[in-house]
Amino acid sequence: MIKNKLFYMECHLAGRQYHDCNEVFGKLEVGNRVKLVRELDNRYDPDAVAVVYENVLEANEVEEVLLGYIPSAHNTDLAAFLEMGWDKIFDCRISRINPEAHYEQQIHLTVKIKRNIAAD
């Protein structure tokens, strides 16, 4: 059996308390897909990778909400892949939510690489 996705990494969501995560925290669920966005102009981390949730509003409008970041200890290679335009190969989802944990450990993410079906 051929898998459609390959595990790449798992990590917590860093910096959630400094961004807009609380605005949508009640909507977040395990399995929600989030976007990884390379943030070249981040003054705190030269390899910053933002984690963005697409919040669906009334009339199917979508609001992008910055939840936080991939931790700096895990973002160097991922940042390089995103800079090379490989953002479409990654599937990032919320893998765990624990509202009782310290805010830096409340949300965990799993990043997988999508299988290139066209190459088969």
Short mmCIF file of N, CA and C in Angstrom, two decimals:
data_model
loop_
_atom_site.label_atom_id
_atom_site.label_comp_id
_atom_site.label_asym_id
_atom_site.label_seq_id
_atom_site.Cartn_x
_atom_site.Cartn_y
_atom_site.Cartn_z
N MET A 1 0.84 -1.19 0.00
CA MET A 1 0.00 0.00 0.00
C MET A 1 0.88 1.25 0.00
N ILE A 2 0.59 2.16 -0.89
CA ILE A 2 1.35 3.39 -1.00
C ILE A 2 0.63 4.49 -0.22
N LYS A 3 1.37 5.16 0.64
CA LYS A 3 0.80 6.25 1.43
C LYS A 3 0.73 7.52 0.59
N ASN A 4 -0.31 8.30 0.84
CA ASN A 4 -0.46 9.57 0.12
C ASN A 4 0.35 10.70 0.75
N LYS A 5 0.75 10.52 2.02
CA LYS A 5 1.50 11.56 2.70
C LYS A 5 2.61 10.92 3.53
N LEU A 6 3.71 11.65 3.64
CA LEU A 6 4.87 11.21 4.39
C LEU A 6 5.06 12.13 5.58
N PHE A 7 5.21 11.57 6.78
CA PHE A 7 5.42 12.37 7.97
C PHE A 7 6.69 13.19 7.82
N TYR A 8 6.61 14.48 8.15
CA TYR A 8 7.78 15.36 8.09
C TYR A 8 8.20 15.81 9.50
N MET A 9 7.25 16.34 10.28
CA MET A 9 7.59 16.80 11.62
C MET A 9 6.34 17.03 12.45
N GLU A 10 6.56 17.09 13.75
CA GLU A 10 5.51 17.47 14.69
C GLU A 10 6.11 18.47 15.66
N CYS A 11 5.33 19.47 16.04
CA CYS A 11 5.81 20.50 16.95
C CYS A 11 4.64 21.21 17.60
N HIS A 12 4.95 22.02 18.59
CA HIS A 12 3.92 22.86 19.19
C HIS A 12 3.83 24.18 18.40
N LEU A 13 2.77 24.90 18.61
CA LEU A 13 2.59 26.22 18.00
C LEU A 13 3.25 27.24 18.92
N ALA A 14 4.25 27.91 18.41
CA ALA A 14 4.99 28.89 19.21
C ALA A 14 4.37 30.28 19.09
N GLY A 15 4.44 31.06 20.16
CA GLY A 15 4.03 32.45 20.13
C GLY A 15 2.55 32.71 20.01
N ARG A 16 1.73 31.73 20.30
CA ARG A 16 0.29 31.89 20.11
C ARG A 16 -0.28 33.02 20.96
N GLN A 17 0.31 33.29 22.11
CA GLN A 17 -0.22 34.32 23.01
C GLN A 17 0.01 35.73 22.48
N TYR A 18 0.88 35.88 21.50
CA TYR A 18 1.19 37.20 20.95
C TYR A 18 0.40 37.54 19.69
N HIS A 19 -0.40 36.61 19.22
CA HIS A 19 -1.08 36.82 17.95
C HIS A 19 -2.59 36.63 18.11
N ASP A 20 -3.29 36.29 17.07
CA ASP A 20 -4.76 36.30 17.08
C ASP A 20 -5.40 34.94 17.37
N CYS A 21 -4.66 34.02 17.90
CA CYS A 21 -5.17 32.68 18.15
C CYS A 21 -6.41 32.68 19.05
N ASN A 22 -6.42 33.52 20.05
CA ASN A 22 -7.56 33.54 20.98
C ASN A 22 -8.87 33.90 20.29
N GLU A 23 -8.80 34.66 19.20
CA GLU A 23 -10.01 35.06 18.47
C GLU A 23 -10.75 33.86 17.87
N VAL A 24 -10.01 32.81 17.53
CA VAL A 24 -10.63 31.65 16.88
C VAL A 24 -10.41 30.35 17.66
N PHE A 25 -9.85 30.44 18.86
CA PHE A 25 -9.50 29.23 19.61
C PHE A 25 -10.67 28.27 19.74
N GLY A 26 -11.85 28.78 19.98
CA GLY A 26 -13.05 27.93 20.12
C GLY A 26 -13.44 27.21 18.85
N LYS A 27 -13.00 27.69 17.70
CA LYS A 27 -13.31 27.05 16.41
C LYS A 27 -12.29 25.99 16.02
N LEU A 28 -11.12 26.04 16.64
CA LEU A 28 -10.05 25.12 16.26
C LEU A 28 -10.37 23.71 16.72
N GLU A 29 -10.10 22.74 15.84
CA GLU A 29 -10.32 21.34 16.15
C GLU A 29 -9.16 20.51 15.64
N VAL A 30 -8.95 19.37 16.28
CA VAL A 30 -7.95 18.43 15.78
C VAL A 30 -8.34 18.05 14.35
N GLY A 31 -7.37 18.10 13.47
CA GLY A 31 -7.61 17.79 12.06
C GLY A 31 -7.75 19.01 11.18
N ASN A 32 -7.97 20.20 11.79
CA ASN A 32 -8.05 21.42 10.98
C ASN A 32 -6.76 21.64 10.22
N ARG A 33 -6.90 21.96 8.94
CA ARG A 33 -5.73 22.29 8.13
C ARG A 33 -5.38 23.75 8.36
N VAL A 34 -4.08 24.03 8.46
CA VAL A 34 -3.58 25.39 8.58
C VAL A 34 -2.52 25.61 7.51
N LYS A 35 -2.31 26.86 7.15
CA LYS A 35 -1.34 27.20 6.11
C LYS A 35 0.00 27.55 6.75
N LEU A 36 1.06 27.18 6.06
CA LEU A 36 2.41 27.57 6.45
C LEU A 36 2.84 28.69 5.51
N VAL A 37 3.23 29.82 6.08
CA VAL A 37 3.56 30.99 5.28
C VAL A 37 4.95 31.48 5.68
N ARG A 38 5.84 31.54 4.71
CA ARG A 38 7.20 32.04 4.97
C ARG A 38 7.13 33.54 5.20
N GLU A 39 7.69 34.00 6.31
CA GLU A 39 7.65 35.41 6.69
C GLU A 39 9.07 35.97 6.62
N LEU A 40 9.45 36.47 5.47
CA LEU A 40 10.81 36.94 5.23
C LEU A 40 11.20 38.17 6.03
N ASP A 41 10.22 39.00 6.39
CA ASP A 41 10.53 40.25 7.08
C ASP A 41 10.35 40.18 8.59
N ASN A 42 10.34 38.99 9.15
CA ASN A 42 10.18 38.84 10.60
C ASN A 42 11.45 39.30 11.30
N ARG A 43 11.33 40.26 12.19
CA ARG A 43 12.52 40.84 12.85
C ARG A 43 13.05 39.98 13.99
N TYR A 44 12.29 38.99 14.42
CA TYR A 44 12.71 38.15 15.54
C TYR A 44 13.36 36.84 15.09
N ASP A 45 12.99 36.37 13.90
CA ASP A 45 13.48 35.08 13.44
C ASP A 45 13.69 35.12 11.92
N PRO A 46 14.94 35.02 11.45
CA PRO A 46 15.19 35.08 10.00
C PRO A 46 14.61 33.90 9.23
N ASP A 47 14.24 32.82 9.93
CA ASP A 47 13.64 31.64 9.29
C ASP A 47 12.17 31.46 9.66
N ALA A 48 11.49 32.55 9.99
CA ALA A 48 10.12 32.49 10.49
C ALA A 48 9.16 31.84 9.50
N VAL A 49 8.37 30.90 10.04
CA VAL A 49 7.29 30.27 9.28
C VAL A 49 6.00 30.46 10.09
N ALA A 50 5.12 31.30 9.57
CA ALA A 50 3.86 31.60 10.24
C ALA A 50 2.87 30.46 10.02
N VAL A 51 2.00 30.27 11.01
CA VAL A 51 0.92 29.29 10.93
C VAL A 51 -0.38 30.09 10.87
N VAL A 52 -1.12 29.93 9.77
CA VAL A 52 -2.30 30.75 9.49
C VAL A 52 -3.52 29.85 9.36
N TYR A 53 -4.58 30.25 10.07
CA TYR A 53 -5.87 29.55 10.01
C TYR A 53 -6.81 30.35 9.13
N GLU A 54 -7.50 29.67 8.22
CA GLU A 54 -8.47 30.34 7.36
C GLU A 54 -9.84 30.24 8.02
N ASN A 55 -10.27 31.33 8.62
CA ASN A 55 -11.53 31.40 9.33
C ASN A 55 -12.64 31.79 8.35
N VAL A 56 -13.63 30.92 8.20
CA VAL A 56 -14.73 31.18 7.28
C VAL A 56 -15.78 32.01 8.00
N LEU A 57 -16.07 33.17 7.42
CA LEU A 57 -17.05 34.10 7.98
C LEU A 57 -18.38 33.97 7.25
N GLU A 58 -19.30 34.86 7.55
CA GLU A 58 -20.58 34.87 6.84
C GLU A 58 -20.35 35.10 5.35
N ALA A 59 -21.26 34.62 4.56
CA ALA A 59 -21.21 34.76 3.09
C ALA A 59 -19.93 34.15 2.52
N ASN A 60 -19.41 33.12 3.19
CA ASN A 60 -18.24 32.39 2.74
C ASN A 60 -16.99 33.24 2.55
N GLU A 61 -16.93 34.38 3.23
CA GLU A 61 -15.71 35.18 3.21
C GLU A 61 -14.69 34.48 4.10
N VAL A 62 -13.42 34.58 3.72
CA VAL A 62 -12.35 33.93 4.48
C VAL A 62 -11.44 34.99 5.07
N GLU A 63 -11.21 34.86 6.36
CA GLU A 63 -10.31 35.75 7.07
C GLU A 63 -9.09 34.94 7.50
N GLU A 64 -7.90 35.40 7.13
CA GLU A 64 -6.69 34.69 7.54
C GLU A 64 -6.28 35.18 8.92
N VAL A 65 -6.13 34.22 9.85
CA VAL A 65 -5.81 34.54 11.23
C VAL A 65 -4.44 33.95 11.56
N LEU A 66 -3.52 34.81 11.98
CA LEU A 66 -2.19 34.36 12.39
C LEU A 66 -2.30 33.72 13.77
N LEU A 67 -2.08 32.40 13.82
CA LEU A 67 -2.15 31.68 15.08
C LEU A 67 -0.85 31.76 15.86
N GLY A 68 0.27 31.70 15.15
CA GLY A 68 1.58 31.69 15.78
C GLY A 68 2.60 31.24 14.75
N TYR A 69 3.64 30.54 15.23
CA TYR A 69 4.75 30.17 14.35
C TYR A 69 5.25 28.75 14.62
N ILE A 70 5.90 28.19 13.61
CA ILE A 70 6.67 26.97 13.82
C ILE A 70 7.85 27.38 14.71
N PRO A 71 8.14 26.62 15.76
CA PRO A 71 9.25 27.01 16.66
C PRO A 71 10.58 27.14 15.91
N SER A 72 11.40 28.09 16.32
CA SER A 72 12.66 28.36 15.63
C SER A 72 13.60 27.15 15.64
N ALA A 73 13.46 26.27 16.60
CA ALA A 73 14.30 25.07 16.65
C ALA A 73 13.95 24.08 15.53
N HIS A 74 12.82 24.28 14.87
CA HIS A 74 12.34 23.33 13.86
C HIS A 74 12.07 23.95 12.49
N ASN A 75 12.38 25.24 12.30
CA ASN A 75 11.87 25.89 11.09
C ASN A 75 12.89 26.13 9.96
N THR A 76 14.16 25.89 10.18
CA THR A 76 15.17 26.25 9.19
C THR A 76 14.96 25.56 7.84
N ASP A 77 14.86 24.24 7.83
CA ASP A 77 14.66 23.52 6.57
C ASP A 77 13.30 23.83 5.96
N LEU A 78 12.28 23.89 6.80
CA LEU A 78 10.94 24.19 6.32
C LEU A 78 10.90 25.58 5.66
N ALA A 79 11.56 26.55 6.27
CA ALA A 79 11.63 27.90 5.69
C ALA A 79 12.29 27.87 4.32
N ALA A 80 13.35 27.10 4.19
CA ALA A 80 14.05 27.00 2.90
C ALA A 80 13.15 26.38 1.83
N PHE A 81 12.42 25.32 2.19
CA PHE A 81 11.49 24.71 1.23
C PHE A 81 10.41 25.71 0.79
N LEU A 82 9.88 26.46 1.74
CA LEU A 82 8.84 27.44 1.40
C LEU A 82 9.39 28.55 0.51
N GLU A 83 10.61 28.98 0.79
CA GLU A 83 11.24 30.01 -0.05
C GLU A 83 11.44 29.53 -1.48
N MET A 84 11.66 28.24 -1.66
CA MET A 84 11.86 27.69 -3.00
C MET A 84 10.53 27.46 -3.72
N GLY A 85 9.42 27.85 -3.08
CA GLY A 85 8.12 27.73 -3.72
C GLY A 85 7.47 26.37 -3.55
N TRP A 86 7.91 25.59 -2.60
CA TRP A 86 7.39 24.25 -2.40
C TRP A 86 6.27 24.21 -1.36
N ASP A 87 5.59 25.31 -1.16
CA ASP A 87 4.56 25.37 -0.13
C ASP A 87 3.40 24.40 -0.38
N LYS A 88 3.12 24.08 -1.63
CA LYS A 88 2.00 23.19 -1.96
C LYS A 88 2.25 21.73 -1.60
N ILE A 89 3.51 21.36 -1.32
CA ILE A 89 3.78 19.96 -0.99
C ILE A 89 3.49 19.64 0.47
N PHE A 90 3.30 20.67 1.30
CA PHE A 90 3.10 20.44 2.73
C PHE A 90 1.63 20.45 3.11
N ASP A 91 1.28 19.55 4.01
CA ASP A 91 -0.05 19.49 4.60
C ASP A 91 0.15 19.63 6.10
N CYS A 92 -0.26 20.75 6.66
CA CYS A 92 -0.09 21.01 8.09
C CYS A 92 -1.46 21.01 8.75
N ARG A 93 -1.58 20.22 9.81
CA ARG A 93 -2.85 20.12 10.52
C ARG A 93 -2.65 20.19 12.02
N ILE A 94 -3.69 20.61 12.69
CA ILE A 94 -3.67 20.60 14.15
C ILE A 94 -3.80 19.15 14.60
N SER A 95 -2.85 18.69 15.39
CA SER A 95 -2.86 17.29 15.83
C SER A 95 -3.26 17.11 17.29
N ARG A 96 -3.20 18.21 18.06
CA ARG A 96 -3.59 18.10 19.46
C ARG A 96 -3.93 19.49 19.99
N ILE A 97 -4.99 19.55 20.80
CA ILE A 97 -5.38 20.79 21.47
C ILE A 97 -5.63 20.45 22.93
N ASN A 98 -4.96 21.20 23.80
CA ASN A 98 -5.14 21.01 25.23
C ASN A 98 -5.27 22.39 25.89
N PRO A 99 -6.51 22.88 26.07
CA PRO A 99 -6.70 24.21 26.62
C PRO A 99 -6.20 24.37 28.05
N GLU A 100 -6.00 23.26 28.75
CA GLU A 100 -5.54 23.30 30.14
C GLU A 100 -4.01 23.44 30.24
N ALA A 101 -3.31 23.19 29.16
CA ALA A 101 -1.84 23.25 29.17
C ALA A 101 -1.35 24.70 29.14
N HIS A 102 -0.06 24.87 29.41
CA HIS A 102 0.58 26.17 29.25
C HIS A 102 0.36 26.62 27.80
N TYR A 103 0.16 27.91 27.57
CA TYR A 103 -0.21 28.38 26.23
C TYR A 103 0.75 27.97 25.14
N GLU A 104 2.03 27.77 25.44
CA GLU A 104 2.98 27.31 24.42
C GLU A 104 2.80 25.83 24.08
N GLN A 105 2.05 25.11 24.89
CA GLN A 105 1.84 23.68 24.65
C GLN A 105 0.38 23.35 24.35
N GLN A 106 -0.46 24.35 24.17
CA GLN A 106 -1.88 24.10 23.95
C GLN A 106 -2.20 23.51 22.58
N ILE A 107 -1.44 23.91 21.57
CA ILE A 107 -1.73 23.46 20.21
C ILE A 107 -0.48 22.80 19.63
N HIS A 108 -0.67 21.58 19.11
CA HIS A 108 0.41 20.87 18.44
C HIS A 108 0.04 20.67 16.98
N LEU A 109 1.06 20.67 16.15
CA LEU A 109 0.88 20.57 14.70
C LEU A 109 1.63 19.37 14.15
N THR A 110 1.07 18.78 13.11
CA THR A 110 1.75 17.73 12.37
C THR A 110 1.89 18.20 10.93
N VAL A 111 3.10 18.14 10.41
CA VAL A 111 3.38 18.54 9.03
C VAL A 111 3.74 17.28 8.25
N LYS A 112 3.05 17.08 7.14
CA LYS A 112 3.32 15.95 6.26
C LYS A 112 3.62 16.47 4.86
N ILE A 113 4.32 15.64 4.10
CA ILE A 113 4.61 15.95 2.70
C ILE A 113 3.64 15.15 1.85
N LYS A 114 2.95 15.85 0.94
CA LYS A 114 1.99 15.18 0.06
C LYS A 114 2.73 14.42 -1.02
N ARG A 115 2.21 13.28 -1.36
CA ARG A 115 2.79 12.45 -2.41
C ARG A 115 2.51 13.08 -3.77
N ASN A 116 3.51 13.10 -4.64
CA ASN A 116 3.37 13.65 -5.97
C ASN A 116 2.73 12.58 -6.87
N ILE A 117 1.43 12.63 -7.00
CA ILE A 117 0.68 11.65 -7.78
C ILE A 117 1.06 11.74 -9.27
N ALA A 118 1.34 12.96 -9.75
CA ALA A 118 1.67 13.16 -11.16
C ALA A 118 2.98 12.46 -11.55
N ALA A 119 3.85 12.22 -10.59
CA ALA A 119 5.15 11.59 -10.90
C ALA A 119 5.03 10.08 -11.07
N ASP A 120 3.92 9.51 -10.70
CA ASP A 120 3.75 8.04 -10.79
C ASP A 120 3.48 7.58 -12.22
#
